[in-house]
Amino acid sequence: MMSMMAVTWTNYLRKRLPLTIRSLHTSKGNELDQILMSPPLASLDLPDIWSSNSASRIIPAIHKSFDDQTTEVLDGKLISMEIRSRIAAKVREMKQCLGKVPGLAVILVGQRRDSQTYVRNKIMACEEVGIKSLVTELPTDCAEMDVQNVIMRFNKDPSIHGILVQLPLPQHLDEEKVLDALCLEKDVDGFHPVNMGNLAINGREPLFTPCTPMGCIELLIRSGVDIMGKKAVVIGRSNIVGLPTSLLLQRHHATVTVIHPFTENPEQITSKADIIVSAAGVPNLVRGNWIKPGATVIDVGTTPVEDSGCDDGYRLVGDVCHEEAIKVASAITPVPGGVGPMTVAMLLCNTLVSAKRILNFN
Amino acid sequence: MMSMMAVTWTNYLRKRLPLTIRSLHTSKGNELDQILMSPPLASLDLPDIWSSNSASRIIPAIHKSFDDQTTEVLDGKLISMEIRSRIAAKVREMKQCLGKVPGLAVILVGQRRDSQTYVRNKIMACEEVGIKSLVTELPTDCAEMDVQNVIMRFNKDPSIHGILVQLPLPQHLDEEKVLDALCLEKDVDGFHPVNMGNLAINGREPLFTPCTPMGCIELLIRSGVDIMGKKAVVIGRSNIVGLPTSLLLQRHHATVTVIHPFTENPEQITSKADIIVSAAGVPNLVRGNWIKPGATVIDVGTTPVEDSGCDDGYRLVGDVCHEEAIKVASAITPVPGGVGPMTVAMLLCNTLVSAKRILNFN
């Protein structure tokens, strides 16, 4: 005879309480704890004990209650300034103690206008916080070996703690080979498969988490949006944003669905989500009816569209139809000024963390 | 002025047609193509071009139409026999040509009854197809160094092409360190972070895909269940089943949601799914009302429950309430006899692939 009776969902008890969870968030050390509010991933890990209690009963409700017309615009620019000022302080401290500063090398292949803008912003941000930066520009038609040689040089350079290859690369270059050549300890973009694997695997900690996903999470945390137990939908599954964002949200105990171009009726899925992170690169993809009233919307899209009224002749446009979304969401990021500055701040953070690790400085 | 007009979902065209997709599935070579129907992952990769057409229009409908009472029981035992016979043929061929056979080393720490059963099954399966197997048993209280030493020995042994550490390990051993010690080229379980990273990242191919997830996909493909464009829900997010299964389903272009104990009202999510893969390890978790009529249900759960009527004094029970599910689903795997034998067949397959790669045999 079977001694264990047929068991249902309601017969299982999760033994953890939110208090325990919360103390875990704060009690463990973090290389970044003076800078970021995001905890180390491994500190978030909890045993998956299937529960009788509907999770809603023991997970605190989403902070923001939606009483219409109070949509908060999540100011990534402001939040990133606060983070950058903490980074600057730490860099100064490092300089005083060791006479050294973190160093970031950026490799830019080709003449893509958007890539040039991104690189320029990163360099300026480094300068501002006292991180040394070096840019190597290569022509669009350079050989793979040329890129590899530059990477090898930076891999060996002890004054460089982070190396970044600005993506996308021209078609003829093998992105996989180029990224694999990066020394793991300097992979501040976090795109190396070992870092991605360790981001995915429960119980492990990547050396670096990709900057945009980390920026999204930091923005959510600093804005008081709970992630645990919430339904999150990530729109887009790129290796640099969608995929790692979905993995990171899952490490934070969201229930994650990834939407991509093969998804049928995506709006039926997104309109159930508490948190939407859109990284499709399609202007106005996310309309008002895609959004649940009171949801939090993070717009990662930055598509350059021509605009003769702008200085550069173009402007960056998000995935979300802002005018419609702002009537429905409880919180939303602007484009520009939302995720973009957070991404840059996370890159500075990763470079600092790398320098601290390599130089054994705390 | 903005030259690109506000664009909606319906203004974008996906340029690929299902025929192209299907030819990709079959045209590229696969180390396993005489054995498995699952294609290499990188051959599945498609550019994510956001589409105007609702995906339903250009993606072939699920093969099985649900006219009640025709629920198909997916016979993993039968399918795995077919796969094993192909493996046996290939092993014979290798032996004739090279005078060598694939070799699998299994490391078993402690006395867990279920682990002992699994290991015994794996060894018997090896024997049957002509793969050499070696089992090293270590006591529950062995030191980490003891496990490491055994791994190092097998890493160097040229007659061993696959190494498997039976999980879970006793609490005092650090699973991360043990798994990291495995030589990547012999990691037939596919649990190394590099393999997991390459499973996740679009455009990459892991050396090995974890056996249970690969078994689930092979079972779906061989049973004529379309994955692309379908809603798939994975219940459970373990590193060995739930996580890699979700990544693999996504590489096959399903829209994937992962359910875990922090998910609120999971049945509301599962009851929308075309494919449910349950790997929670909770008997009878998945009730009839969790399942959409006509869905395909893959039950990975194998919880040992005492049963004095069985030879061993216990029997293995799945996550799915079979009596209820069989009235709703169009296809379902039994426990035992569903995913279990597929997992073992995939382990044999991975060991063969590894031997072919190491010995440069085609």
XYZ file of C-alpha atoms in Angstrom:
724
model
C 0.000 0.000 0.000
C 1.029 3.544 -0.640
C 1.882 5.191 2.664
C 2.025 8.688 1.226
C -1.451 9.800 0.324
C -2.299 11.463 -2.949
C -1.095 14.988 -2.341
C -2.414 18.165 -3.837
C -1.063 21.645 -4.111
C -2.929 22.523 -0.932
C -1.263 19.822 1.110
C 2.213 21.246 0.732
C 3.657 23.834 3.031
C 6.414 26.238 2.189
C 8.372 26.727 5.376
C 9.965 30.076 4.571
C 8.456 33.355 5.595
C 9.034 36.667 3.905
C 10.992 37.925 6.894
C 13.569 35.209 6.453
C 13.746 36.021 2.789
C 14.178 39.684 3.444
C 16.900 39.208 6.031
C 18.752 37.056 3.499
C 18.638 39.962 1.108
C 20.334 42.256 3.491
C 22.481 40.106 5.730
C 24.925 38.731 3.192
C 27.882 40.765 2.067
C 28.037 42.226 -1.399
C 31.018 43.634 -3.202
C 28.664 46.303 -4.345
C 26.730 46.898 -1.183
C 27.831 50.453 -0.757
C 26.817 51.180 -4.322
C 23.909 49.030 -5.473
C 20.766 47.850 -3.763
C 20.683 44.649 -5.860
C 21.859 41.779 -3.664
C 24.332 39.089 -4.791
C 22.338 36.444 -6.652
C 23.383 33.504 -4.519
C 22.026 35.335 -1.454
C 18.587 35.225 -3.072
C 18.571 31.459 -3.488
C 15.866 29.673 -1.547
C 14.903 26.037 -1.452
C 11.953 25.470 -3.760
C 9.453 23.956 -1.378
C 6.041 23.701 -3.002
C 3.471 25.455 -0.927
C -0.087 25.081 0.198
C -0.440 28.751 0.786
C -1.174 30.649 -2.315
C 1.997 32.667 -2.684
C -0.065 35.832 -2.581
C -0.710 35.305 1.103
C 2.878 35.357 2.240
C 4.485 37.544 -0.355
C 4.108 41.250 0.305
C 1.827 42.973 -2.172
C 3.340 45.112 -4.888
C 4.359 48.389 -3.276
C 2.610 50.606 -5.701
C -1.137 50.483 -5.483
C -2.691 51.888 -8.608
C -4.980 54.785 -7.953
C -5.318 56.263 -11.392
C -3.310 59.193 -12.670
C -0.424 58.581 -10.271
C 1.860 56.913 -12.785
C 5.425 57.286 -11.659
C 8.065 57.961 -14.256
C 11.119 56.002 -13.143
C 13.973 58.431 -13.485
C 16.957 56.341 -14.538
C 19.041 59.434 -15.015
C 18.580 60.564 -11.428
C 19.055 57.089 -9.947
C 22.151 56.482 -12.043
C 23.645 59.795 -10.866
C 23.341 58.635 -7.284
C 25.048 55.350 -8.207
C 27.773 57.102 -10.193
C 28.555 59.415 -7.303
C 29.088 56.394 -5.044
C 31.330 54.820 -7.670
C 33.329 58.037 -7.952
C 33.868 58.062 -4.184
C 35.098 54.467 -4.234
C 37.431 55.162 -7.166
C 38.921 58.124 -5.286
C 39.445 55.903 -2.253
C 41.183 53.304 -4.425
C 43.420 55.956 -5.920
C 44.374 57.270 -2.489
C 45.111 53.809 -1.072
C 46.741 52.084 -4.052
C 47.619 54.874 -6.430
C 45.611 52.999 -9.032
C 42.229 53.430 -10.690
C 39.973 50.955 -12.525
C 40.615 50.757 -16.270
C 38.087 50.003 -19.019
C 39.000 49.133 -22.611
C 36.374 49.549 -25.307
C 36.736 48.007 -28.752
C 34.640 49.560 -31.490
C 34.574 47.981 -34.935
C 33.076 49.968 -37.788
C 31.143 53.182 -38.105
C 27.651 52.410 -36.763
C 26.245 55.695 -35.635
C 24.379 54.256 -32.655
C 27.431 52.269 -31.524
C 29.572 55.386 -31.727
C 27.081 57.252 -29.541
C 26.979 54.453 -26.973
C 30.771 54.254 -26.822
C 31.082 58.022 -26.456
C 28.593 57.962 -23.549
C 30.476 55.165 -21.821
C 33.795 56.956 -22.146
C 32.363 60.205 -20.814
C 30.821 58.347 -17.888
C 34.182 56.720 -17.078
C 35.896 60.069 -17.117
C 33.330 61.551 -14.774
C 33.879 58.923 -12.065
C 37.649 58.702 -12.485
C 37.813 55.365 -14.311
C 40.566 55.267 -16.925
C 39.235 54.374 -20.382
C 40.866 53.381 -23.638
C 39.046 53.090 -26.956
C 40.415 51.095 -29.845
C 38.630 51.740 -33.117
C 38.960 49.258 -35.962
C 37.718 49.653 -39.526
C 34.505 47.872 -40.602
C 36.447 45.523 -42.870
C 39.113 44.524 -40.355
C 40.060 40.863 -39.994
C 38.986 38.739 -37.055
C 42.642 38.431 -36.101
C 42.862 42.216 -35.736
C 40.079 42.163 -33.141
C 41.603 39.131 -31.420
C 44.988 40.854 -31.208
C 43.495 43.909 -29.557
C 41.648 41.691 -27.077
C 44.805 39.720 -26.272
C 46.674 42.930 -25.598
C 43.997 44.160 -23.168
C 43.692 40.699 -21.571
C 47.361 41.018 -20.566
C 47.350 44.725 -19.677
C 47.368 44.970 -15.849
C 45.973 48.520 -15.938
C 42.809 47.262 -17.695
C 40.163 45.579 -15.515
C 37.266 45.524 -17.915
C 37.081 44.876 -21.663
C 34.033 45.607 -23.733
C 33.490 44.771 -27.386
C 30.728 47.040 -28.635
C 28.071 44.890 -30.297
C 26.819 44.243 -32.905
C 29.984 43.429 -34.849
C 30.058 43.648 -38.648
C 28.536 40.536 -40.231
C 31.817 38.969 -41.365
C 33.174 38.723 -37.814
C 32.330 35.722 -35.633
C 30.855 37.216 -32.467
C 31.165 33.896 -30.631
C 34.903 33.595 -31.229
C 35.502 37.237 -30.388
C 33.609 37.070 -27.087
C 35.231 33.761 -26.130
C 38.649 35.417 -26.472
C 37.863 37.850 -23.648
C 39.527 36.980 -20.375
C 36.702 35.872 -18.092
C 37.891 38.100 -15.255
C 37.595 41.209 -17.452
C 34.266 40.343 -19.166
C 32.410 43.338 -17.693
C 29.570 42.899 -20.198
C 28.938 39.413 -18.745
C 28.335 37.846 -22.176
C 30.838 34.983 -21.846
C 29.021 31.602 -21.672
C 30.521 30.854 -18.255
C 29.077 34.086 -16.894
C 25.742 33.404 -18.599
C 25.695 29.829 -17.262
C 26.410 31.054 -13.752
C 23.677 33.669 -14.092
C 21.204 30.923 -15.000
C 22.203 28.247 -12.494
C 20.653 28.454 -9.044
C 23.318 28.538 -6.350
C 25.961 30.134 -8.554
C 27.177 33.693 -8.957
C 28.453 35.109 -12.245
C 31.586 37.225 -12.091
C 29.624 39.864 -13.985
C 25.926 40.280 -14.750
C 25.122 41.925 -18.093
C 24.709 45.670 -17.609
C 21.257 46.340 -19.059
C 19.487 43.503 -17.173
C 21.266 44.521 -13.972
C 20.238 48.137 -14.585
C 16.588 47.089 -14.978
C 16.619 45.152 -11.706
C 18.395 47.940 -9.809
C 15.817 50.390 -11.152
C 12.962 48.141 -9.972
C 14.480 47.645 -6.536
C 15.272 51.315 -6.005
C 11.751 52.234 -7.117
C 10.239 49.923 -4.504
C 8.762 47.455 -6.998
C 8.636 43.936 -5.574
C 9.809 41.220 -7.933
C 9.388 38.040 -5.913
C 6.199 36.174 -6.769
C 5.228 38.676 -9.454
C 4.400 37.813 -13.041
C 7.098 39.265 -15.259
C 7.087 39.252 -19.036
C 10.231 39.937 -21.010
C 9.586 40.964 -24.604
C 12.511 39.897 -26.778
C 15.092 37.196 -26.161
C 18.365 38.718 -27.344
C 21.545 37.348 -25.825
C 22.463 40.758 -24.466
C 19.154 41.880 -22.955
C 16.095 39.606 -23.155
C 17.727 36.315 -22.222
C 19.822 37.528 -19.263
C 16.965 39.726 -18.006
C 14.655 36.708 -17.915
C 17.280 34.662 -16.045
C 17.890 37.471 -13.573
C 14.183 38.035 -12.901
C 13.848 34.301 -12.264
C 16.732 34.373 -9.772
C 14.696 37.114 -8.059
C 11.732 34.688 -7.904
C 9.467 36.319 -10.471
C 7.339 34.019 -12.626
C 8.857 34.800 -15.984
C 7.502 34.438 -19.517
C 9.608 35.338 -22.532
C 7.799 36.713 -25.582
C 9.394 36.618 -29.037
C 8.280 36.949 -32.645
C 6.949 33.382 -32.684
C 4.619 34.083 -29.771
C 0.938 34.029 -30.650
C -1.208 36.871 -29.289
C 1.538 38.374 -27.133
C -0.806 41.040 -25.761
C -2.846 38.328 -24.026
C 0.277 37.374 -22.096
C 1.678 40.834 -21.416
C -1.704 42.112 -20.171
C -1.499 39.659 -17.250
C 1.963 40.802 -16.156
C 2.855 42.809 -13.070
C 6.189 43.752 -14.638
C 6.884 44.180 -18.354
C 10.439 44.536 -19.607
C 10.368 45.287 -23.316
C 13.551 44.774 -25.294
C 12.310 44.084 -28.802
C 13.686 47.151 -30.528
C 10.330 47.823 -32.194
C 8.948 51.331 -31.686
C 5.387 51.397 -30.338
C 5.163 47.608 -30.095
C 3.705 47.787 -26.591
C 0.350 49.540 -26.732
C -1.936 50.516 -23.883
C -4.004 47.321 -24.189
C -0.843 45.226 -23.707
C -0.512 46.526 -20.155
C -2.363 45.513 -17.014
C -3.614 48.517 -15.029
C -1.062 49.212 -12.329
C 1.774 47.277 -13.944
C 5.377 48.461 -13.998
C 6.788 48.938 -17.492
C 10.509 48.986 -18.223
C 11.269 50.114 -21.745
C 14.678 48.915 -22.948
C 14.000 49.702 -26.605
C 16.209 52.313 -28.221
C 15.566 52.435 -31.935
C 17.164 55.356 -33.729
C 14.634 57.125 -35.935
C 15.458 60.045 -38.178
C 14.398 63.376 -36.780
C 15.714 66.491 -38.442
C 14.646 68.461 -35.382
C 17.354 66.753 -33.306
C 21.002 67.738 -33.155
C 22.302 64.414 -34.506
C 19.504 64.137 -37.070
C 17.947 61.242 -35.217
C 16.463 60.376 -31.872
C 16.068 57.198 -29.842
C 12.587 55.722 -29.506
C 11.469 53.012 -27.051
C 9.284 49.930 -27.604
C 6.434 51.295 -25.541
C 3.758 53.670 -26.780
C 4.384 56.109 -23.950
C 1.212 58.197 -24.250
C -0.969 55.124 -23.978
C 1.144 53.319 -21.381
C 1.258 56.229 -18.978
C -2.538 56.041 -18.674
C -2.431 52.391 -17.610
C 0.859 51.604 -15.867
C 1.653 52.542 -12.286
C 5.303 53.115 -13.162
C 7.157 53.466 -16.442
C 10.637 54.317 -17.642
C 11.121 57.101 -20.171
C 13.231 56.779 -23.336
C 15.737 58.339 -23.186
C 16.537 58.764 -19.488
C 15.303 55.400 -18.219
C 17.262 52.213 -18.747
C 20.038 53.809 -20.848
C 21.793 55.698 -18.029
C 21.311 52.686 -15.730
C 23.162 50.481 -18.242
C 26.100 52.862 -18.276
C 26.141 53.044 -14.462
C 26.183 49.224 -14.253
C 29.131 49.107 -16.641
C 31.046 51.463 -14.360
C 30.015 49.310 -11.426
C 31.204 46.101 -13.079
C 34.509 47.755 -13.963
C 34.981 48.891 -10.381
C 34.085 45.446 -9.031
C 36.572 43.889 -11.418
C 39.360 46.265 -10.385
C 38.614 45.641 -6.709
C 38.761 41.884 -7.298
C 41.937 41.963 -9.387
C 43.706 44.435 -7.082
C 42.322 42.763 -3.969
C 40.952 46.064 -2.689
C 37.915 46.363 -0.435
C 10.494 65.284 -38.233
C 10.336 61.596 -37.595
C 10.588 59.753 -40.904
C 9.683 56.411 -39.453
C 6.033 56.404 -38.524
C 4.706 55.092 -35.254
C 4.782 51.364 -35.845
C 2.558 48.753 -34.361
C 2.758 45.017 -34.079
C 0.714 44.765 -37.282
C 3.146 46.838 -39.317
C 6.025 44.441 -38.978
C 6.600 41.540 -41.293
C 8.466 38.412 -40.411
C 10.210 37.350 -43.594
C 10.643 33.677 -42.784
C 8.173 31.039 -43.804
C 7.653 27.725 -42.118
C 9.122 25.897 -45.104
C 12.423 27.675 -44.653
C 12.334 26.848 -40.992
C 11.588 23.227 -41.673
C 14.312 22.862 -44.255
C 16.755 24.303 -41.732
C 15.739 21.545 -39.345
C 16.631 18.842 -41.766
C 19.348 20.272 -43.968
C 22.082 20.802 -41.408
C 24.216 17.939 -40.268
C 23.912 16.534 -36.787
C 26.305 14.253 -34.989
C 23.218 12.441 -33.835
C 21.177 12.489 -36.993
C 21.157 8.769 -37.445
C 19.955 8.379 -33.887
C 17.855 11.337 -32.723
C 15.243 13.429 -34.439
C 16.175 16.503 -32.348
C 18.190 18.872 -34.539
C 21.376 20.656 -33.419
C 20.319 23.783 -31.551
C 22.222 26.243 -33.694
C 20.351 24.926 -36.742
C 17.129 26.113 -35.131
C 18.296 29.682 -34.725
C 16.287 32.232 -36.651
C 16.495 35.998 -36.755
C 13.872 37.451 -34.446
C 11.982 39.662 -36.829
C 8.806 40.971 -35.222
C 5.827 40.099 -37.299
C 2.565 41.556 -38.443
C 1.072 38.182 -39.050
C -0.235 36.630 -35.957
C 2.185 33.740 -35.559
C -0.752 31.354 -35.666
C -1.204 32.034 -39.343
C 2.196 30.890 -40.493
C 3.049 28.311 -37.900
C 1.550 24.898 -38.547
C -1.153 24.000 -36.062
C -0.411 21.495 -33.343
C -0.487 18.046 -34.965
C -2.847 16.514 -32.512
C -6.363 17.814 -32.743
C -8.275 16.959 -29.638
C -11.352 14.923 -30.313
C -12.166 13.665 -26.874
C -11.193 10.263 -25.543
C -8.233 9.898 -27.931
C -5.543 10.758 -25.418
C -2.279 9.282 -26.554
C 0.020 7.809 -23.945
C 3.534 8.715 -25.056
C 5.483 5.499 -24.703
C 8.977 6.570 -23.669
C 9.979 2.965 -23.181
C 9.192 2.043 -26.773
C 10.723 5.185 -28.250
C 13.865 4.794 -26.162
C 14.237 1.183 -27.324
C 14.317 2.374 -30.909
C 16.973 4.967 -30.002
C 18.999 2.462 -28.010
C 19.026 0.011 -30.892
C 20.480 2.708 -33.153
C 23.095 3.499 -30.532
C 23.986 -0.185 -30.248
C 24.497 -0.369 -34.018
C 26.795 2.653 -33.967
C 28.785 1.267 -31.042
C 29.269 -2.014 -32.924
C 30.468 -0.079 -35.940
C 32.923 1.859 -33.780
C 34.220 -1.353 -32.274
C 34.715 -2.909 -35.717
C 36.490 0.153 -37.121
C 38.586 1.282 -34.148
C 38.564 -1.659 -31.783
C 37.248 0.756 -29.172
C 33.878 1.412 -27.513
C 32.522 4.471 -25.673
C 33.196 4.461 -21.938
C 31.031 5.969 -19.188
C 32.183 6.511 -15.605
C 29.554 6.951 -12.907
C 30.381 8.301 -9.462
C 27.913 7.476 -6.725
C 28.362 8.998 -3.280
C 26.315 7.592 -0.418
C 23.467 5.138 -0.100
C 20.399 6.951 -1.427
C 18.022 4.272 -2.561
C 16.702 6.217 -5.543
C 20.221 7.157 -6.674
C 21.267 3.513 -6.473
C 18.322 2.534 -8.666
C 19.111 5.225 -11.231
C 22.770 4.224 -11.386
C 21.871 0.561 -11.741
C 19.534 1.381 -14.637
C 22.192 3.457 -16.373
C 24.789 0.703 -16.064
C 22.394 -1.932 -17.385
C 21.530 0.317 -20.313
C 25.219 0.815 -21.115
C 25.800 -2.897 -21.073
C 22.908 -3.515 -23.424
C 24.230 -1.187 -26.134
C 27.877 -2.166 -25.726
C 29.087 0.964 -23.890
C 31.729 0.192 -21.279
C 30.762 1.450 -17.828
C 32.620 1.895 -14.573
C 30.992 2.740 -11.259
C 32.914 4.210 -8.365
C 31.019 4.165 -5.095
C 32.117 6.412 -2.263
C 30.822 6.423 1.303
C 28.333 9.116 2.381
C 30.916 10.744 4.654
C 33.748 10.876 2.126
C 35.786 14.057 1.760
C 35.455 16.403 -1.170
C 39.009 15.547 -2.117
C 38.034 11.883 -2.487
C 35.396 12.800 -5.069
C 37.800 15.198 -6.793
C 40.464 12.503 -7.016
C 38.091 10.068 -8.663
C 37.021 12.755 -11.135
C 40.642 13.634 -11.949
C 41.409 9.998 -12.635
C 38.479 9.673 -15.054
C 39.270 13.064 -16.648
C 42.654 11.605 -17.661
C 41.488 8.084 -18.541
C 41.409 7.831 -22.367
C 38.974 4.907 -22.258
C 36.367 7.106 -20.523
C 34.380 9.520 -22.693
C 31.643 10.475 -20.297
C 31.686 11.161 -16.544
C 28.562 11.425 -14.474
C 28.319 12.386 -10.824
C 24.991 11.081 -9.566
C 23.131 13.961 -7.888
C 22.169 14.972 -5.296
C 25.412 14.762 -3.357
C 25.446 14.520 0.447
C 24.964 17.956 2.039
C 28.568 18.410 3.156
C 29.924 18.233 -0.398
C 30.052 21.340 -2.588
C 28.183 20.389 -5.750
C 29.514 23.449 -7.588
C 33.153 22.564 -6.990
C 32.595 18.907 -7.829
C 30.833 19.668 -11.122
C 33.418 22.298 -12.074
C 36.136 19.660 -11.757
C 34.628 17.594 -14.574
C 36.480 17.881 -17.840
C 34.131 19.829 -20.126
C 34.567 17.337 -22.972
C 33.306 14.497 -20.761
C 30.430 16.342 -19.035
C 27.720 14.076 -20.513
C 25.171 15.382 -18.016
C 25.665 18.887 -19.459
C 25.575 20.561 -16.039
C 28.840 22.506 -16.373
C 28.175 26.282 -16.541
C 29.829 26.527 -19.957
C 27.444 23.909 -21.315
C 24.490 25.598 -19.616
C 25.570 29.007 -20.961
C 25.863 27.624 -24.474
C 22.451 25.985 -24.123
C 20.960 29.375 -23.214
C 22.735 31.611 -25.722
C 21.203 31.901 -29.166
C 23.721 30.978 -31.861
C 25.726 28.636 -29.660
C 25.757 24.872 -29.270
C 26.534 23.128 -25.962
C 28.862 20.129 -26.126
C 26.159 18.242 -24.232
C 22.524 19.004 -23.468
C 21.245 17.702 -20.116
C 19.683 14.277 -20.602
C 16.188 14.722 -19.153
C 15.402 17.958 -21.045
C 16.769 16.439 -24.243
C 14.664 13.330 -23.619
C 11.521 15.462 -23.233
C 12.163 17.292 -26.503
C 12.967 14.092 -28.393
C 9.750 12.575 -27.053
C 7.741 15.596 -28.230
C 9.349 15.594 -31.671
C 8.956 11.866 -32.193
C 5.320 12.099 -31.081
C 4.615 14.761 -33.708
C 3.974 17.567 -31.210
C 4.956 20.946 -32.634
C 6.917 23.161 -30.271
C 7.515 26.315 -32.301
C 5.061 29.081 -31.447
C 3.364 27.014 -28.760
C 2.833 28.086 -25.176
C 4.953 25.867 -22.959
C 4.945 25.884 -19.177
C 7.723 24.252 -17.203
C 6.782 23.483 -13.600
C 9.888 23.567 -11.434
C 13.201 25.329 -12.034
C 15.829 22.865 -10.854
C 19.275 23.163 -12.376
C 19.073 19.636 -13.739
C 15.587 19.605 -15.251
C 13.390 22.713 -15.055
C 15.965 25.344 -15.986
C 17.588 23.536 -18.947
C 14.182 22.344 -20.202
C 12.926 25.924 -20.305
C 16.054 27.050 -22.160
C 15.764 24.192 -24.640
C 12.060 24.831 -25.303
C 12.916 28.462 -25.949
C 15.631 27.504 -28.437
C 12.835 25.534 -30.158
C 10.784 28.765 -30.303
C 8.123 27.925 -27.747
C 6.820 30.771 -25.589
C 8.022 29.559 -22.224
C 6.853 30.331 -18.699
C 8.562 28.813 -15.672
C 6.414 28.083 -12.634
C 7.944 27.660 -9.188
C 6.796 27.706 -5.559
C 6.657 31.493 -5.527
C 4.218 31.570 -8.434
C 0.745 32.768 -7.541
C -2.187 30.742 -8.909
C -0.045 28.461 -11.074
C -3.103 26.666 -12.434
C -4.196 29.869 -14.171
C -0.938 29.803 -16.111
C -0.685 26.078 -16.794
C -4.289 25.920 -18.031
C -3.337 28.202 -20.952
C -0.401 26.016 -22.048
C -0.179 23.827 -25.137
C 2.684 21.889 -23.568
C 3.218 21.275 -19.861
C 6.475 19.811 -18.600
C 6.176 19.131 -14.898
C 9.359 18.616 -12.909
C 8.399 19.669 -9.401
C 8.741 16.320 -7.668
C 5.357 16.728 -6.013
C 2.929 13.832 -6.521
C -0.467 14.891 -7.866
C 0.517 18.546 -8.103
C -0.924 18.841 -11.615
C -4.668 18.234 -11.466
C -7.153 18.016 -14.319
C -8.104 21.687 -14.014
C -4.455 22.697 -14.488
C -4.542 21.354 -18.053
C -5.992 22.899 -21.196
C -8.119 20.429 -23.169
C -5.909 18.969 -25.875
C -2.607 19.930 -24.260
C 0.447 17.683 -24.206
C 1.636 16.792 -20.715
C 5.155 15.568 -19.988
C 5.514 14.262 -16.450
C 9.129 14.325 -15.261
C 8.243 13.799 -11.611
C 9.513 10.620 -9.973
C 8.858 10.717 -6.269
C 9.472 7.431 -4.469
C 6.520 6.554 -2.267
C 6.404 3.530 -0.015
C 4.356 0.684 -1.404
C 4.647 -2.691 0.257
C 3.019 -4.231 -2.794
C 6.121 -3.449 -4.884
C 9.304 -5.518 -5.015
C 11.548 -2.755 -3.669
C 8.967 -1.631 -1.107
C 8.381 1.622 -2.979
C 7.245 2.886 -6.333
C 7.859 6.039 -8.363
C 5.006 8.524 -8.694
C 4.802 11.442 -11.151
C 3.697 15.056 -10.601
C 0.558 14.653 -12.661
C -2.730 13.234 -11.427
C -2.885 10.736 -14.257
C -6.543 9.722 -13.953
C -7.658 13.344 -14.228
C -5.103 14.393 -16.831
C -5.902 11.587 -19.215
C -9.444 12.937 -19.523
C -8.203 16.390 -20.592
C -4.834 16.116 -22.338
C -4.386 14.966 -25.915
C -1.086 13.278 -25.045
C 0.576 12.375 -21.763
C 3.609 10.474 -20.562
C 3.186 7.682 -18.032
C 5.297 7.319 -14.863
C 7.187 5.057 -15.015
C 7.800 4.398 -18.692
C 7.694 7.986 -19.984
C 10.564 10.393 -19.464
C 12.688 8.025 -17.351
C 13.765 5.668 -20.172
C 14.258 8.667 -22.476
C 16.702 10.178 -19.968
C 18.747 7.006 -19.927
C 18.728 6.820 -23.747
C 19.973 10.427 -23.949
C 22.805 9.621 -21.557
C 23.882 6.788 -23.846
C 23.584 9.149 -26.788
C 25.714 11.828 -25.130
C 28.331 9.220 -24.241
C 28.413 7.987 -27.830
C 28.660 11.556 -29.178
C 31.500 12.240 -26.791
C 33.393 9.121 -27.829
C 32.885 9.947 -31.504
C 34.195 13.461 -30.912
C 37.190 12.400 -28.820
C 38.097 9.487 -31.124
C 37.310 11.519 -34.240
C 34.970 8.816 -35.515
C 31.994 9.473 -37.761
